[in-house]
mmCIF file of C-alpha atoms in Angstrom:
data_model
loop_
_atom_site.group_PDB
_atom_site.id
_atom_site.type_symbol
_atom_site.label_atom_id
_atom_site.label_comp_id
_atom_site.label_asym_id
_atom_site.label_seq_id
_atom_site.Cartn_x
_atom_site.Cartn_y
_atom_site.Cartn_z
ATOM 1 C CA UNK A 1 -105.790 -218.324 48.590
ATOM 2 C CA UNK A 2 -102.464 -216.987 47.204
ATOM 3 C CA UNK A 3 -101.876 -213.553 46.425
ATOM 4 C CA UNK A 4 -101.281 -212.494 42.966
ATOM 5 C CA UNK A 5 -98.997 -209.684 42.357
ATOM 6 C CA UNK A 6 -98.990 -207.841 39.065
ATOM 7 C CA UNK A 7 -95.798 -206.046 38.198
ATOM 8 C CA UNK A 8 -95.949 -203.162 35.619
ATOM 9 C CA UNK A 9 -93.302 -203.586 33.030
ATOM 10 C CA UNK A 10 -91.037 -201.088 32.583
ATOM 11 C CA UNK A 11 -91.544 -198.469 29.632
ATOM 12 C CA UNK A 12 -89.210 -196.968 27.406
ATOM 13 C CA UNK A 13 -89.536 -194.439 24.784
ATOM 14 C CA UNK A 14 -86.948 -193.950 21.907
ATOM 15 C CA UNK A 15 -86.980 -190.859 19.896
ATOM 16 C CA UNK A 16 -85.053 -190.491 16.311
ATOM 17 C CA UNK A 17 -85.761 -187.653 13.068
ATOM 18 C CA UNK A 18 -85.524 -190.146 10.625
ATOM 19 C CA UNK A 19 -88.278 -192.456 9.198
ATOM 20 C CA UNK A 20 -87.035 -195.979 10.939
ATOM 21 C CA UNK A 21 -86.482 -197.561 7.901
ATOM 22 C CA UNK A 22 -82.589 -197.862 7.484
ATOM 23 C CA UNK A 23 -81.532 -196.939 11.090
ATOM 24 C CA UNK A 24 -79.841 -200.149 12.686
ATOM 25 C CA UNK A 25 -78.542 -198.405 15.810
ATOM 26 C CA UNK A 26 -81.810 -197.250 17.103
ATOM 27 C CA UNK A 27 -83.215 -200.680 16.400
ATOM 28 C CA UNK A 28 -80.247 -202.793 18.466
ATOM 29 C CA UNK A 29 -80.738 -199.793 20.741
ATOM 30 C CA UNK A 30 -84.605 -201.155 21.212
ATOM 31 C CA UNK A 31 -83.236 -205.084 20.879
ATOM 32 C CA UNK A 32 -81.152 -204.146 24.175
ATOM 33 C CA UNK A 33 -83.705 -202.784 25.649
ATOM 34 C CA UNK A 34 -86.260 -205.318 25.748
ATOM 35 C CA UNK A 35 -83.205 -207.715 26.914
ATOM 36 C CA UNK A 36 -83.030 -205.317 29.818
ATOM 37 C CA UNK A 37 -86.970 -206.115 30.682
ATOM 38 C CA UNK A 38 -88.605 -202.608 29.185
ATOM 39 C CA UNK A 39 -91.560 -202.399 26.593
ATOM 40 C CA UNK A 40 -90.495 -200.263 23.860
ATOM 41 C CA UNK A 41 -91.713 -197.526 22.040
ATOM 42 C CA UNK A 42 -89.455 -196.222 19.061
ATOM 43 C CA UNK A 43 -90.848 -192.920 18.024
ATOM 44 C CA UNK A 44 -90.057 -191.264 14.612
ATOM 45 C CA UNK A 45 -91.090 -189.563 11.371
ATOM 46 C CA UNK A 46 -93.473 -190.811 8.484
ATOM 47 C CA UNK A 47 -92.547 -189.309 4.883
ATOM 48 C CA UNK A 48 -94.586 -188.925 2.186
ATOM 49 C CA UNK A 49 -91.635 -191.370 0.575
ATOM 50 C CA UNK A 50 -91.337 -193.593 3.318
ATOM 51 C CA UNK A 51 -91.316 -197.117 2.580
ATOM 52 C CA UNK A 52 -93.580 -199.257 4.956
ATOM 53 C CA UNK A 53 -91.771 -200.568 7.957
ATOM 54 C CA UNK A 54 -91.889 -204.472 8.553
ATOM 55 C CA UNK A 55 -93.101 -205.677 12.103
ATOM 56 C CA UNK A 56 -90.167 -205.688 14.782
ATOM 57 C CA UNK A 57 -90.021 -206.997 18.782
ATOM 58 C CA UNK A 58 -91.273 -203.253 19.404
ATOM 59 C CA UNK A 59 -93.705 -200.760 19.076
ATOM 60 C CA UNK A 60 -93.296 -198.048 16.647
ATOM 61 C CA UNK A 61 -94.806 -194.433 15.782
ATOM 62 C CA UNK A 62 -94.504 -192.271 13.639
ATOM 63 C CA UNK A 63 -95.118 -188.810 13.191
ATOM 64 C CA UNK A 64 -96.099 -186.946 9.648
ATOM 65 C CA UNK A 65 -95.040 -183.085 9.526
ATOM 66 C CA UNK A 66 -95.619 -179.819 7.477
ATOM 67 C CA UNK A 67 -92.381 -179.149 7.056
ATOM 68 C CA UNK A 68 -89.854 -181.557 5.634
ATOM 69 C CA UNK A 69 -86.325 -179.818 6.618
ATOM 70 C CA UNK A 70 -84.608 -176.964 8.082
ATOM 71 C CA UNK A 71 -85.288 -175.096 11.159
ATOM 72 C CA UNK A 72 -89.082 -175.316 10.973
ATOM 73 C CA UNK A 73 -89.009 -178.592 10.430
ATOM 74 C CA UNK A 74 -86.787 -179.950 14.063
ATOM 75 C CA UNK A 75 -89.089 -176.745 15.652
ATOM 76 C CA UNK A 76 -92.009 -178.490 14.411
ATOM 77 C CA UNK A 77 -90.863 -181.805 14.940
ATOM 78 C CA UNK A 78 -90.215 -180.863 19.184
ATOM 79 C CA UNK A 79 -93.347 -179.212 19.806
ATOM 80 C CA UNK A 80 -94.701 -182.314 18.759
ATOM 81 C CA UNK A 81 -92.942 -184.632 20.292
ATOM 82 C CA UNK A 82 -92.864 -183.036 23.720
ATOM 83 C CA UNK A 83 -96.546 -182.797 23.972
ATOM 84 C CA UNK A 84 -96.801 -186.427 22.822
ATOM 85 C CA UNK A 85 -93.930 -187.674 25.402
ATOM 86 C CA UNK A 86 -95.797 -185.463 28.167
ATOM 87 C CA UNK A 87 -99.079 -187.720 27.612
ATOM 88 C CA UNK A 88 -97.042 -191.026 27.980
ATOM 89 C CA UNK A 89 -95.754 -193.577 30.826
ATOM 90 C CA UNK A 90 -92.644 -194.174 31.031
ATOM 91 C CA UNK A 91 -89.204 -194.917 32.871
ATOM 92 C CA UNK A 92 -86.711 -194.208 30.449
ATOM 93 C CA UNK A 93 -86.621 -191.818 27.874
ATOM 94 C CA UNK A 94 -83.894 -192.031 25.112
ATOM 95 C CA UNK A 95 -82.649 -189.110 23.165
ATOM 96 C CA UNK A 96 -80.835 -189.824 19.715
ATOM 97 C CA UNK A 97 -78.063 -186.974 18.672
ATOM 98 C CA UNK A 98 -78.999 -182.910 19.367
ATOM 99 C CA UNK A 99 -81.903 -182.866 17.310
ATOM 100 C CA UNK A 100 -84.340 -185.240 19.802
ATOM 101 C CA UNK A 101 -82.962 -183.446 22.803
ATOM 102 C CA UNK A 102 -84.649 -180.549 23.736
ATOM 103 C CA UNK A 103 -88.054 -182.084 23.525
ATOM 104 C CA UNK A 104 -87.092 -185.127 25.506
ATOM 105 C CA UNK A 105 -84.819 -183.507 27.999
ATOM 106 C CA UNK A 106 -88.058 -181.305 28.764
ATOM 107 C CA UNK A 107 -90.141 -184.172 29.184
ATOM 108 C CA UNK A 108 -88.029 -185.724 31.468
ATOM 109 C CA UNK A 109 -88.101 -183.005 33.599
ATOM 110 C CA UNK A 110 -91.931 -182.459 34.120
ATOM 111 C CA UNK A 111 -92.423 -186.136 34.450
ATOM 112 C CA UNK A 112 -90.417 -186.262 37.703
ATOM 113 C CA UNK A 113 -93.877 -184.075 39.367
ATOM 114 C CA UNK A 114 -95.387 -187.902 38.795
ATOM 115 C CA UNK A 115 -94.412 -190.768 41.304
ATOM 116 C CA UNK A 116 -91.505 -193.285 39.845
ATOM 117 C CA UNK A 117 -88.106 -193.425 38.449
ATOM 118 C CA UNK A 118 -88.242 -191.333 35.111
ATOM 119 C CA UNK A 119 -84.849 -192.033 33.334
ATOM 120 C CA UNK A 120 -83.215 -189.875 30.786
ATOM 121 C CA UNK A 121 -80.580 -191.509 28.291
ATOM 122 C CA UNK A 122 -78.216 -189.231 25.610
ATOM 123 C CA UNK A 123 -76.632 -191.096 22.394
ATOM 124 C CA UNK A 124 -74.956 -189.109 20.458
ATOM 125 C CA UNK A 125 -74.311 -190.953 17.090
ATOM 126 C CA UNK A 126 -72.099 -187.840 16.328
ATOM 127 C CA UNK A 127 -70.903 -184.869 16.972
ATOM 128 C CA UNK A 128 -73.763 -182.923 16.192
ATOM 129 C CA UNK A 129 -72.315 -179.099 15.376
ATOM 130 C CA UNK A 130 -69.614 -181.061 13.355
ATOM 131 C CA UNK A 131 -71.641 -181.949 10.116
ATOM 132 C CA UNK A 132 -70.364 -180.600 7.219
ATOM 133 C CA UNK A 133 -74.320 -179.160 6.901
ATOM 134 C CA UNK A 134 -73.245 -176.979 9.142
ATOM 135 C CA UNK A 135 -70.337 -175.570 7.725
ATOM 136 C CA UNK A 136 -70.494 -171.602 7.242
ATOM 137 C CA UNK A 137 -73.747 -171.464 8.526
ATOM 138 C CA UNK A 138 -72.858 -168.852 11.988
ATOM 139 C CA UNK A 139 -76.303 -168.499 12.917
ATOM 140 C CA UNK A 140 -77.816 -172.014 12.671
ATOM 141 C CA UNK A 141 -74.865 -173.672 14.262
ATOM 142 C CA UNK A 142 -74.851 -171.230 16.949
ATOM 143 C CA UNK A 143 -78.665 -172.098 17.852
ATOM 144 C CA UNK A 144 -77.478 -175.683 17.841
ATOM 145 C CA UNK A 145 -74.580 -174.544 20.513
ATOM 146 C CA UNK A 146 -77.191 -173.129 22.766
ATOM 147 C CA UNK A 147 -79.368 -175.464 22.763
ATOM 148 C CA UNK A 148 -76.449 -177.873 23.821
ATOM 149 C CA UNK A 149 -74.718 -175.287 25.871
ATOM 150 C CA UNK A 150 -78.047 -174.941 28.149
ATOM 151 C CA UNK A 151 -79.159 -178.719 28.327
ATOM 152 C CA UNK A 152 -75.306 -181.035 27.889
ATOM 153 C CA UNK A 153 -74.356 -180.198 31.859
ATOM 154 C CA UNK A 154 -77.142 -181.042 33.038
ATOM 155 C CA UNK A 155 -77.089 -185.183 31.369
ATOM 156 C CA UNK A 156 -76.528 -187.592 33.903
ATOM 157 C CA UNK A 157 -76.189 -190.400 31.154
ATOM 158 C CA UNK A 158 -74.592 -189.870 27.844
ATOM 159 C CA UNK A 159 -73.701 -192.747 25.624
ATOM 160 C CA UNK A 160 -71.103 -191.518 22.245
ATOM 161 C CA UNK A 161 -70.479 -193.454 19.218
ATOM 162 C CA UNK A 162 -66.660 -193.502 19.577
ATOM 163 C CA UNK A 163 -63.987 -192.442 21.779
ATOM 164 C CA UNK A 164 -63.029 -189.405 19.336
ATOM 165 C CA UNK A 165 -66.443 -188.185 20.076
ATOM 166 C CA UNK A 166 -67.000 -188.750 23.636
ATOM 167 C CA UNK A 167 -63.798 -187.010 24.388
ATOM 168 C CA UNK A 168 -64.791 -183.396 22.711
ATOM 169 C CA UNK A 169 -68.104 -183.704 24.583
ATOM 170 C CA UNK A 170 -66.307 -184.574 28.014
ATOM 171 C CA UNK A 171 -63.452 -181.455 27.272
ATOM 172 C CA UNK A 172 -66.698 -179.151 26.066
ATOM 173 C CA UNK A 173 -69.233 -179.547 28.832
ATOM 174 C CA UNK A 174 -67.366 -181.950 31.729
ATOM 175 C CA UNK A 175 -69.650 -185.049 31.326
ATOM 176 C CA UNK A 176 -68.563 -188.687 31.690
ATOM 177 C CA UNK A 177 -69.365 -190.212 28.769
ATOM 178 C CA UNK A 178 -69.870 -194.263 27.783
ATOM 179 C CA UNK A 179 -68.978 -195.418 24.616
ATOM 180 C CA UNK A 180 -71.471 -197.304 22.950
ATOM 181 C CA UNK A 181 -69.536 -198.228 19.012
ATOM 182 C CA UNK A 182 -71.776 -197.972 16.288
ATOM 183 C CA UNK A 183 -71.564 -201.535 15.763
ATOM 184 C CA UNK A 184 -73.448 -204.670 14.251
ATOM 185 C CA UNK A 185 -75.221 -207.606 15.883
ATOM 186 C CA UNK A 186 -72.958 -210.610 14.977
ATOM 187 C CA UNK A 187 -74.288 -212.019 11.470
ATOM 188 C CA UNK A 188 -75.128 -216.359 11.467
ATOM 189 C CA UNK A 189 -74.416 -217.474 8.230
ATOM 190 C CA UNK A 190 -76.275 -215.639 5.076
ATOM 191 C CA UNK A 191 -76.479 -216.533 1.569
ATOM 192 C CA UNK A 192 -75.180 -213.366 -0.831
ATOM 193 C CA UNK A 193 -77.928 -212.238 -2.872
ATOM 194 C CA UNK A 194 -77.932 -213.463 -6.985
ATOM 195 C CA UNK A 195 -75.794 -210.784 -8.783
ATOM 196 C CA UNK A 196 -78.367 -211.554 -11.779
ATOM 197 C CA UNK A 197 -80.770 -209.752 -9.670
ATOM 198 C CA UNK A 198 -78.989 -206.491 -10.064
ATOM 199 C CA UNK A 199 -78.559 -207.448 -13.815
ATOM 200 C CA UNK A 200 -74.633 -207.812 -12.714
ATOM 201 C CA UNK A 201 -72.610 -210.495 -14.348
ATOM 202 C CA UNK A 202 -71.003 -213.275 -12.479
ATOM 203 C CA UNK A 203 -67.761 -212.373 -13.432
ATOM 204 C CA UNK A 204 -67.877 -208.754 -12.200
ATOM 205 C CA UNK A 205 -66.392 -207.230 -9.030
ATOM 206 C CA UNK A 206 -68.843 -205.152 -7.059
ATOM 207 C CA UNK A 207 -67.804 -202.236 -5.279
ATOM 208 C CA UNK A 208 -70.330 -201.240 -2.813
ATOM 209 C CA UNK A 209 -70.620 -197.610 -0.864
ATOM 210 C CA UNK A 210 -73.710 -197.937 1.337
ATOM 211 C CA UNK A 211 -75.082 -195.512 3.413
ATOM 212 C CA UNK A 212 -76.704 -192.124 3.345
ATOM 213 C CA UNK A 213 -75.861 -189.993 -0.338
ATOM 214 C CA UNK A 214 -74.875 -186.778 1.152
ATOM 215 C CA UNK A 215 -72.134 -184.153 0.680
ATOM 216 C CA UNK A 216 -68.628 -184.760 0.806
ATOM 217 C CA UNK A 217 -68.403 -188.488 1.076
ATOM 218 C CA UNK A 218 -66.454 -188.732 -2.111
ATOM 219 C CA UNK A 219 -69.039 -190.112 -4.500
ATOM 220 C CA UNK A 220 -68.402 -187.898 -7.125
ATOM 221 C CA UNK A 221 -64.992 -188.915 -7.692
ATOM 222 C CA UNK A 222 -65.812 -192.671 -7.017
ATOM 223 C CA UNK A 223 -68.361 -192.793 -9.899
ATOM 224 C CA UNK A 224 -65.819 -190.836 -12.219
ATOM 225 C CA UNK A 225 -62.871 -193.323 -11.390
ATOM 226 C CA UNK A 226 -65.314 -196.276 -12.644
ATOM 227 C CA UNK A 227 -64.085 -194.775 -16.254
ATOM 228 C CA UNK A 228 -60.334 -194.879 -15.675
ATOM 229 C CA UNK A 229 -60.958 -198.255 -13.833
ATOM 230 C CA UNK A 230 -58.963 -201.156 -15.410
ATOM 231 C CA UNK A 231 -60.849 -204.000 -13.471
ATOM 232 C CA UNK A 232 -63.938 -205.421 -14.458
ATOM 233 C CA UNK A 233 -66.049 -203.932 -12.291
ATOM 234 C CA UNK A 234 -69.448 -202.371 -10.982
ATOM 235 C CA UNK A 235 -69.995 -199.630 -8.264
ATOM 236 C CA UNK A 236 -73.356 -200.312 -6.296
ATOM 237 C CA UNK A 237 -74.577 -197.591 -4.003
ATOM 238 C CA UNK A 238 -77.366 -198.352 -1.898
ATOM 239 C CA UNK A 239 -78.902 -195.417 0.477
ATOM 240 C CA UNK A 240 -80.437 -192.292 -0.429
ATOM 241 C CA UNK A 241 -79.484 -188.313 1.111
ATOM 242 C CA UNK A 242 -79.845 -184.960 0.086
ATOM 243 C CA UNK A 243 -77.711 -184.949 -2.995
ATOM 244 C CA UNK A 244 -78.968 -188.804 -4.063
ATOM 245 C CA UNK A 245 -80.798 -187.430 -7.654
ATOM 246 C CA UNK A 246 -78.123 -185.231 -7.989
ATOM 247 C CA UNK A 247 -75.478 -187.841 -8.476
ATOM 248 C CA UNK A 248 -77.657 -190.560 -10.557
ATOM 249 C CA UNK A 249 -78.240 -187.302 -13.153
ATOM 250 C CA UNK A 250 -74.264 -186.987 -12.459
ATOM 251 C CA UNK A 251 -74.130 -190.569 -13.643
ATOM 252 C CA UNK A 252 -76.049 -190.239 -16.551
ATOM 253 C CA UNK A 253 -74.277 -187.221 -17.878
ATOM 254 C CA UNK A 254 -70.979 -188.801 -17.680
ATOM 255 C CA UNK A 255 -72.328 -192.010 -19.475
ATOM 256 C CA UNK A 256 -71.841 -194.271 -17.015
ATOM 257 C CA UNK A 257 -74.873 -195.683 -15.978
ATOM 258 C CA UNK A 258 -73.548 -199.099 -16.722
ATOM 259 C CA UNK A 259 -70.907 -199.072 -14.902
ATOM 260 C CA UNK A 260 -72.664 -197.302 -11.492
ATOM 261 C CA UNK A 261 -76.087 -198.853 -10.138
ATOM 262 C CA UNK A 262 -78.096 -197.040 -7.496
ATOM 263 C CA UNK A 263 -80.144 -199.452 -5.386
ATOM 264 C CA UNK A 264 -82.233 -196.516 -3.814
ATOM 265 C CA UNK A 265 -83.167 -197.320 0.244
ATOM 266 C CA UNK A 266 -82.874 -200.251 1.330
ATOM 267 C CA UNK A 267 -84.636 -201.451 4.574
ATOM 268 C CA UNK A 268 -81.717 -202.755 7.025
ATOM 269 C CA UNK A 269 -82.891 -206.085 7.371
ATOM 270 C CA UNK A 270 -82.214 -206.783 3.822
ATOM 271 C CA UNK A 271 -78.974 -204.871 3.488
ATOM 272 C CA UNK A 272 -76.444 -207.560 4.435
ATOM 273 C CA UNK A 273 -77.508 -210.135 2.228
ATOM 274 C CA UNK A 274 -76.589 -207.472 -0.435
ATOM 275 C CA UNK A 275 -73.280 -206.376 1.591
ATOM 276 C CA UNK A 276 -71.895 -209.933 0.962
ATOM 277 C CA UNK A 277 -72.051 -209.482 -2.645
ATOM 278 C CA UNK A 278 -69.415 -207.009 -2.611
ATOM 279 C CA UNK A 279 -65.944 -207.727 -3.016
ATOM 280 C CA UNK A 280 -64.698 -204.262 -1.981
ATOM 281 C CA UNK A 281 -66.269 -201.461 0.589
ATOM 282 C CA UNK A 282 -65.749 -198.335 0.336
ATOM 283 C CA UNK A 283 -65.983 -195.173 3.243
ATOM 284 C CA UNK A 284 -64.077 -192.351 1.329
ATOM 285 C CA UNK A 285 -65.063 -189.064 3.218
ATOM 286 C CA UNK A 286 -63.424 -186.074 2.913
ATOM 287 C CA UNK A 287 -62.075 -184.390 5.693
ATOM 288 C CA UNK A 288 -64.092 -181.141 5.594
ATOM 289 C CA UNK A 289 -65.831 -180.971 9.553
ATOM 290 C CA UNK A 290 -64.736 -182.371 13.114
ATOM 291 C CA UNK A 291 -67.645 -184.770 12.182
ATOM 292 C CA UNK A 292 -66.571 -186.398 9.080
ATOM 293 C CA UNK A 293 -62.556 -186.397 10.833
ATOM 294 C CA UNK A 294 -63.748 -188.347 13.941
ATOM 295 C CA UNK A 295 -66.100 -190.468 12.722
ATOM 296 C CA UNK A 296 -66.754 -193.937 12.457
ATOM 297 C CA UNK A 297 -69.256 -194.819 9.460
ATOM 298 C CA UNK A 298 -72.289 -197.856 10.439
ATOM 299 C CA UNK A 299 -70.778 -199.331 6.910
ATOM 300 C CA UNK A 300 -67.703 -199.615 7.834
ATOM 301 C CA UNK A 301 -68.821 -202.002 10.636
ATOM 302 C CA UNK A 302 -71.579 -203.436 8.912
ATOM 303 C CA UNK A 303 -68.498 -204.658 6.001
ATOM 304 C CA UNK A 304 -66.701 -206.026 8.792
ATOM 305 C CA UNK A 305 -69.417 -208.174 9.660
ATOM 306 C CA UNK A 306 -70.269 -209.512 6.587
ATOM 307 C CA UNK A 307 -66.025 -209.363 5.660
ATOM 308 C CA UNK A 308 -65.924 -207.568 2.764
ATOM 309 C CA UNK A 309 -62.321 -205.934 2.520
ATOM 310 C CA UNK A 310 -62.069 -202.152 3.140
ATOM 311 C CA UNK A 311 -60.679 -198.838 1.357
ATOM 312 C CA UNK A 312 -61.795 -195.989 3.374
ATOM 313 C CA UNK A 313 -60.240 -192.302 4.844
ATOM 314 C CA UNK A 314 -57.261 -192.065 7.004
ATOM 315 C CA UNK A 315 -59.192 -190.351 9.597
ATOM 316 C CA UNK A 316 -58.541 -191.603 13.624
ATOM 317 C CA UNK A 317 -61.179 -194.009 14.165
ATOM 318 C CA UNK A 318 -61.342 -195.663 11.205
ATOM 319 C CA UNK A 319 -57.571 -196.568 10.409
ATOM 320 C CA UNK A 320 -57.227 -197.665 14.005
ATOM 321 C CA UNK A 321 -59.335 -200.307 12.972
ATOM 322 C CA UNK A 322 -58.185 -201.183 9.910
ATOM 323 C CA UNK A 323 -54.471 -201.316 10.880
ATOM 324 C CA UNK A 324 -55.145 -203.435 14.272
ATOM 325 C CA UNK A 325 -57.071 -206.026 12.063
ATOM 326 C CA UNK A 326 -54.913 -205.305 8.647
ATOM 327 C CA UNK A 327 -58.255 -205.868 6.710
ATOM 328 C CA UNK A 328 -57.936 -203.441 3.962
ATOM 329 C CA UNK A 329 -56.089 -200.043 3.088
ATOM 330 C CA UNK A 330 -56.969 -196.134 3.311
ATOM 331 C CA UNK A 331 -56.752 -193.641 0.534
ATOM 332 C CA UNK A 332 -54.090 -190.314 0.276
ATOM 333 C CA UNK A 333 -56.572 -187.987 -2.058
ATOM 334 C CA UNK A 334 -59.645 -188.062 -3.780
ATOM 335 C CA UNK A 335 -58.953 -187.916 -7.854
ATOM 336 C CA UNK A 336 -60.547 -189.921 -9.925
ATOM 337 C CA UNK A 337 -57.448 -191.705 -11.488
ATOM 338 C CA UNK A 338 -55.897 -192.129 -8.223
ATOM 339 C CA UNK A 339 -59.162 -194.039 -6.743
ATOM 340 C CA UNK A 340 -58.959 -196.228 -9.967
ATOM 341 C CA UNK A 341 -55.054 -197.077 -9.528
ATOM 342 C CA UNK A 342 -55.943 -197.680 -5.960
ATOM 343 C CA UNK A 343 -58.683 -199.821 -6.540
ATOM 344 C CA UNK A 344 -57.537 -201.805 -9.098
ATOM 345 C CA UNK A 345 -53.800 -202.838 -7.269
ATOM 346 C CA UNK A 346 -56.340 -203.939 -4.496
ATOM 347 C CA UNK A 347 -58.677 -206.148 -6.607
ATOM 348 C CA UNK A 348 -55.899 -207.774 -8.602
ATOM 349 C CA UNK A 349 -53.972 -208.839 -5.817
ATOM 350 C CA UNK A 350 -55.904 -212.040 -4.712
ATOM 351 C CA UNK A 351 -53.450 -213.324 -2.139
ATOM 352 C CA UNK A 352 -53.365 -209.634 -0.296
ATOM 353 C CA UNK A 353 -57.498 -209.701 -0.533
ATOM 354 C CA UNK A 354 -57.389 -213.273 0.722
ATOM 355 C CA UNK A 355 -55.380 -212.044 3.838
ATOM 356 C CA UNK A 356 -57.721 -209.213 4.632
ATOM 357 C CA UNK A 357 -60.641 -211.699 4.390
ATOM 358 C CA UNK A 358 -59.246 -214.141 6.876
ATOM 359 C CA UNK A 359 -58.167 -211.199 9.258
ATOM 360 C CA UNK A 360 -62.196 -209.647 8.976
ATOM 361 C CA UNK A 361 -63.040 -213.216 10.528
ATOM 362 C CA UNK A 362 -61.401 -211.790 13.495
ATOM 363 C CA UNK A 363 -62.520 -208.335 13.169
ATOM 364 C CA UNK A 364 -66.228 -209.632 12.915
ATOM 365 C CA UNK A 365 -65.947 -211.981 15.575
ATOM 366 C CA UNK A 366 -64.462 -208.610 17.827
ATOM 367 C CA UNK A 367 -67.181 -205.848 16.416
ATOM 368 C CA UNK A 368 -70.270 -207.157 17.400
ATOM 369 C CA UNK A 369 -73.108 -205.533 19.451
ATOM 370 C CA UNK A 370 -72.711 -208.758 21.274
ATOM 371 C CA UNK A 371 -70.212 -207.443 23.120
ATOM 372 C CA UNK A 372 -71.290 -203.870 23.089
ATOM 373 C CA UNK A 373 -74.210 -204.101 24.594
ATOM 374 C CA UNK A 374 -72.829 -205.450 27.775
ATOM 375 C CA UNK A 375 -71.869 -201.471 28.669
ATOM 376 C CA UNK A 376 -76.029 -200.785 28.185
ATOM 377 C CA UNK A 377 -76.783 -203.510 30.707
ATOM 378 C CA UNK A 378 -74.372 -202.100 33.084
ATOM 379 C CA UNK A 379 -75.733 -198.330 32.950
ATOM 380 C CA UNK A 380 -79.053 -199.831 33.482
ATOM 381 C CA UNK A 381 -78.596 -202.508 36.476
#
């Protein structure tokens, strides 16, 4: 009689702060991962606004908390998840960014008392002490620096979400670091969604921002240069952050709620049939923390792929891009008028915005997690 020989699959556990929802790295983070052979478990947070997630090629959980924010809050939320990690199997344990680190790091270590390989992955989707949250605030940042100061030498895997980044972690704490860009799985051909379902004419442009509402990403000014713009034209934003009422009252007060439609959050697997409405995206921060200077914004990839033409911030990572693939232009300032002018000299030129789209085809074809996740595979063979 033959032998049958069962062989356990190989577990993984992926741990995030944020409610699953709109997070597409975390989720081609999982895709990879059960490419590589591992059953995966993407852990995360339930809010009392959280919309409810549709099924994926994974297992998800998610955690409800007492506290919504602040230090309680990613005190709370690491208790918790190191006594749930502690009471799992698995091989590999991912961290996301600083604030899934200490509780996973710790369960790392106490699982290696149990027999097996017990894995520890780092992605840092920023740099963590660099958000412009953290500006002027000493003590918190300084807990943060601790936290990393006592755990970052001891990674043996870190993965960074650009080169900018990887290279102040390496200089900091000595690590070698693997870049892993932020970047989209490549998109088969979608149809745009109806502009009539936004209650946008067909004749209007659409200028999109997508992404998370917070500080300092230059929405302010955006929504008051929709009065000086000439064009005929409509800003959509679609995501939601800490200041996201804040600005829609902002809108109202200025009177220009026609002219500025907030789409709220928007699950990622809907997002880029909505992205290839737009005939312009925008990623205007403002250079106010090493975060914001060295990033490199999901929508700015996630435009690429669906090649919508580009006006973003001169900052490193981003104008590399744009100026090896010539598929749109960066701004000098952030006033109002001077967004309009800018804005409008793009959208009336159809034979420059005709170039940028053909060049995107490139760009899209190059920016793809496709390729990307080729550097996962090799960290885990």
């Amino acid at each position: 009689m033959k032998k049958v020989i069962f062989v356990a699959m190989k577990r993984a556990i992926v741990s995030v702060t944020n409610d699953l929802t709109t997070d597409q790295r975390v989720d081609r983070t999982c895709m990879t991962l059960i490419k590589a052979g591992y059953d995966v478990l993407l852990v995360g947070r339930q809010r009392r606004d959280s919309k409810a997630l549709t099924p994926r090629s994974y297992r998800m959980h998610q955690m409800q908390f007492l506290f919504d924010k602040g230090p309680w809050f990613y005190a709370e939320y690491n208790i918790r998840l190191f006594f749930f990690l502690l009471f799992q199997r698995f091989s590999l344990l991912v961290s996301n960014d600083l604030d899934t680190l200490p509780a996973t790091y710790l369960a790392c270590l106490c699982s290696r008392i149990q027999p097996g390989i017990h894995r520890h992955i780092h992605d840092c989707h920023e740099y963590f002490r660099g958000m412009p949250e953290l500006n002027g605030r000493k003590s918190v940042t300084a807990v943060w620096k601790f936290i990393e100061d006592t755990i970052f030498p001891g990674l043996k895997t870190v993965l960074a979400v650009n080169q900018s980044v990887a290279d102040i972690y390496s200089k900091e704490y000595g690590n070698k670091i693997t870049v892993i860009r932020n970047v989209p799985f490549r998109k088969t051909q979608a149809v745009a969604r109806n502009k009539s379902e936004f209650n946008i004419g067909p004749d209007l442009k659409v200028i999109l921002y997508q992404g998370a509402i917070n500080i300092d990403r230059g929405l302010e000014e955006m929504i008051l240069a929709m009065e000086y713009l000439r064009t005929d034209a409509v800003l959509l934003i679609a995501g939601t952050g800490d200041i996201y009422d804040r600005l829609r009252g902002f809108s109202v007060l200025q009177g220009l709620t026609e002219k500025v439609r907030f789409l709220g959050q928007i699950p990622f697997q809907e997002l880029h049939t909505i992205t290839l409405m737009a005939d312009l995206g925008l990623s205007i921060e403002k250079d106010v923390s090493v975060n914001y200077h060295y990033c490199l914004p999901n929508k700015l990839l996630d435009y690429i792929q669906a090649q919508v033409p580009v006006l973003v911030s001169p900052f490193p990572e981003m104008k590399t891009i744009v100026d090896m693939y010539q598929i749109g232009e960066y701004i000098e300032r952030h006033d109002p008028e001077y967004l309009a002018e800018k804005i409008d000299t793009m959208l009336n030129n159809p034979d420059k915005m005709a170039l940028y789209r053909q060049n995107l085809q490139q760009a899209a074809s190059d920016l793809c997690w496709e390729n990307e996740e080729k550097k996962i595979f090799n960290i885990l063979s």
